[in-house]
XYZ file of C-alpha atoms in Angstrom:
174
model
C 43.984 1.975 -10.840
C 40.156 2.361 -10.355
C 37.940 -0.796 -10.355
C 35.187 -1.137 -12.914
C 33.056 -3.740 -13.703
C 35.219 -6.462 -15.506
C 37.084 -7.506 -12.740
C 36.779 -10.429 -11.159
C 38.278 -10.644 -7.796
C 37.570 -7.257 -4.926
C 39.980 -7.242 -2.188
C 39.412 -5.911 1.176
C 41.023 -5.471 4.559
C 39.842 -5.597 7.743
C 41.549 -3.848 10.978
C 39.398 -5.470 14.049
C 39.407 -1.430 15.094
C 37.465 -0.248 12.108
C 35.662 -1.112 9.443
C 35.665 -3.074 6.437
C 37.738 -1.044 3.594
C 38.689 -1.740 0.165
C 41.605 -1.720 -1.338
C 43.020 -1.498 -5.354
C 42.700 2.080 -5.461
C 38.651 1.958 -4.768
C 36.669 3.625 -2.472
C 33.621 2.942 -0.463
C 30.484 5.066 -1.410
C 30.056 7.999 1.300
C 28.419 6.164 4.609
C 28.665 3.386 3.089
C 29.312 -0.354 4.851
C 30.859 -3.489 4.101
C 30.191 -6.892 5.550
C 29.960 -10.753 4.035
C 27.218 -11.049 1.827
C 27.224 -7.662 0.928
C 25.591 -6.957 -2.651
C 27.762 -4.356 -4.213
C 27.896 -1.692 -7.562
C 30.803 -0.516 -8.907
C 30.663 2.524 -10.745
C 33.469 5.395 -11.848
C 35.704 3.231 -8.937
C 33.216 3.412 -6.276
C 32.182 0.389 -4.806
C 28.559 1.365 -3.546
C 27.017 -1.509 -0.791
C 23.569 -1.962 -2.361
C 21.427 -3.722 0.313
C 21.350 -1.209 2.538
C 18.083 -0.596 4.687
C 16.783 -3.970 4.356
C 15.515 -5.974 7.570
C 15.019 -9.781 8.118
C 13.996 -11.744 10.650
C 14.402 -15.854 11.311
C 15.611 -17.561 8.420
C 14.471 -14.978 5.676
C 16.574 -13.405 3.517
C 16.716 -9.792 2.232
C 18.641 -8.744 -0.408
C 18.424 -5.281 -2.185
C 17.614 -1.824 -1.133
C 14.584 -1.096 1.146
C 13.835 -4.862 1.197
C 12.261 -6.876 4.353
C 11.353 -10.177 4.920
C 9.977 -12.328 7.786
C 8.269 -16.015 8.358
C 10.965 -17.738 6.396
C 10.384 -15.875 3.076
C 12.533 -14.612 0.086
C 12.792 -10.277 -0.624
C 14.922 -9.289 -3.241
C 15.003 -5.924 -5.436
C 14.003 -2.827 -4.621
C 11.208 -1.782 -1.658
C 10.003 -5.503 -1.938
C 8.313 -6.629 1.045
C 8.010 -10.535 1.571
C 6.482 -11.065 4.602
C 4.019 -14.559 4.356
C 4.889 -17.629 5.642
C 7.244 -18.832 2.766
C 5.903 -15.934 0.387
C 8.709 -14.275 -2.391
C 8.714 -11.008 -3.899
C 11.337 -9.988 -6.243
C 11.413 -6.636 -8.812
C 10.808 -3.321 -7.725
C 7.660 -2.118 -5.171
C 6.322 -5.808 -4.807
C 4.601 -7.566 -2.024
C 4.069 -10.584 -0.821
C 1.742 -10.936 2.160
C 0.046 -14.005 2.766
C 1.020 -17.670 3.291
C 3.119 -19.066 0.127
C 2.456 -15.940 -1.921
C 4.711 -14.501 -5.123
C 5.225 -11.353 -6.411
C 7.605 -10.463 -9.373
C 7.660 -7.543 -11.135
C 6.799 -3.525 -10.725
C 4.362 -2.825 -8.411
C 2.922 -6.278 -8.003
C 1.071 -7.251 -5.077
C 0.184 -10.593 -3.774
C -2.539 -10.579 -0.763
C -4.372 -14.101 -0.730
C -2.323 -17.227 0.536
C -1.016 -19.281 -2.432
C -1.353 -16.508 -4.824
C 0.680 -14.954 -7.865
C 1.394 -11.654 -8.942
C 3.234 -10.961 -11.657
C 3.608 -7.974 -14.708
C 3.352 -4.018 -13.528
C 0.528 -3.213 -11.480
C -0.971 -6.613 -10.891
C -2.903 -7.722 -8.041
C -3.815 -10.898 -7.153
C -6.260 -9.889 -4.441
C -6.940 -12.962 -2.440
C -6.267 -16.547 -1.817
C -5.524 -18.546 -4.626
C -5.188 -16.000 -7.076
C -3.488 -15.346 -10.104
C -2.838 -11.595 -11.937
C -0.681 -11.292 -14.480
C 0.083 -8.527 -17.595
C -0.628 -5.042 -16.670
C -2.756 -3.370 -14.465
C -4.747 -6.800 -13.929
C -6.556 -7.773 -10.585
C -7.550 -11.252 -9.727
C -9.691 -12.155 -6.902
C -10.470 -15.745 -5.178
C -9.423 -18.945 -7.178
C -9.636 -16.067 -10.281
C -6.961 -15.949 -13.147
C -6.329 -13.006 -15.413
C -3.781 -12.188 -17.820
C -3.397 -9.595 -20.518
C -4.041 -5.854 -19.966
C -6.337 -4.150 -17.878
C -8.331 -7.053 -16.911
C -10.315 -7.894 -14.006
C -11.639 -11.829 -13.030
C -13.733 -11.951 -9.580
C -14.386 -15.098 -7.494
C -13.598 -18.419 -9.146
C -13.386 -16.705 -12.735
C -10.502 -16.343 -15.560
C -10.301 -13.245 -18.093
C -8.131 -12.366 -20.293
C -6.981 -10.013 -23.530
C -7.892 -6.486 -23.157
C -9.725 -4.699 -20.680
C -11.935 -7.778 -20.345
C -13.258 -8.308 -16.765
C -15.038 -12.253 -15.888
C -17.535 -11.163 -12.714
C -20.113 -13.553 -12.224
C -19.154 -16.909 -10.306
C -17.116 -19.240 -12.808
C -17.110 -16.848 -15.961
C -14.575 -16.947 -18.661
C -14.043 -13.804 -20.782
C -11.021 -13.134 -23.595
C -10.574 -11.181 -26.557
C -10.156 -7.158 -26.885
């Protein structure tokens, strides 16, 4: 019988001369390796090992495809790079690169130390920043939210396509 998705219990065997294999009638995906803590995908009876390519280094943890993480932070998803002291980035194409960062989303990038990005295309572009929505950019101690807005040093804007440039500006609305 071929595995799908409703069951709850994989077995597998393990020969000390070879590899990892599953059993039930399944079948590893073509090049495909199996080792504990293996994320895995089971579709049409394949069992397909999901975090492949993904790199860690001291107590970071990297799970997905094309994920890394380093300096004790978090990568999970797809290409997600978490690589700040204690930083996270989860979704797919997110960064997090500076001390305590976050990124969640699609194509989210967090570049200042304690900052937040979070939406599709958000960027919170320095340290204590905070984008969120889509396509929003936050710089310095800024916070925006909505879509297509833009907040410079020590400013907040939101709604749409708003943009808060001068030091501690507020903008909202359409």
């Amino acid at each position: 019988d071929l595995l799908d998705e409703k069951q709850d219990l994989l077995l597998f065997s393990y020969d000390k001369n070879s590899a990892i294999s599953a059993i039930n009638g399944s079948a590893l995906a073509a090049g495909q390796e199996l080792s504990a803590g293996s994320m895995i995908k089971i579709e049409n009876g394949i069992v397909d090992v999901l975090n492949d390519y993904c790199t860690k280094t001291d107590y970071s943890i990297a799970l997905g495809s094309y994920t890394q993480a380093k300096n004790y932070s978090v990568s999970e998803g797809y290409y997600t790079v978490a690589t700040g002291e204690y930083s996270h980035a989860e979704g797919e194409n997110t960064n997090a690169i500076r001390v305590a960062s976050h990124s969640e989303g699609s194509y989210t990038t967090a570049n200042g130390n304690y900052s937040h990005a979070e939406g599709y295309y958000t960027l919170a572009d320095d340290s204590y920043a905070h984008a969120e929505g889509c396509e929003t950019t936050a710089k310095i101690y800024a916070h925006t939210e909505g879509y297509g807005t833009l907040a410079s040093s020590y400013c907040h804007a939101e709604g749409g396509g708003t943009h808060a440039i001068g030091s501690y500006s507020h903008t909202e609305g359409l």
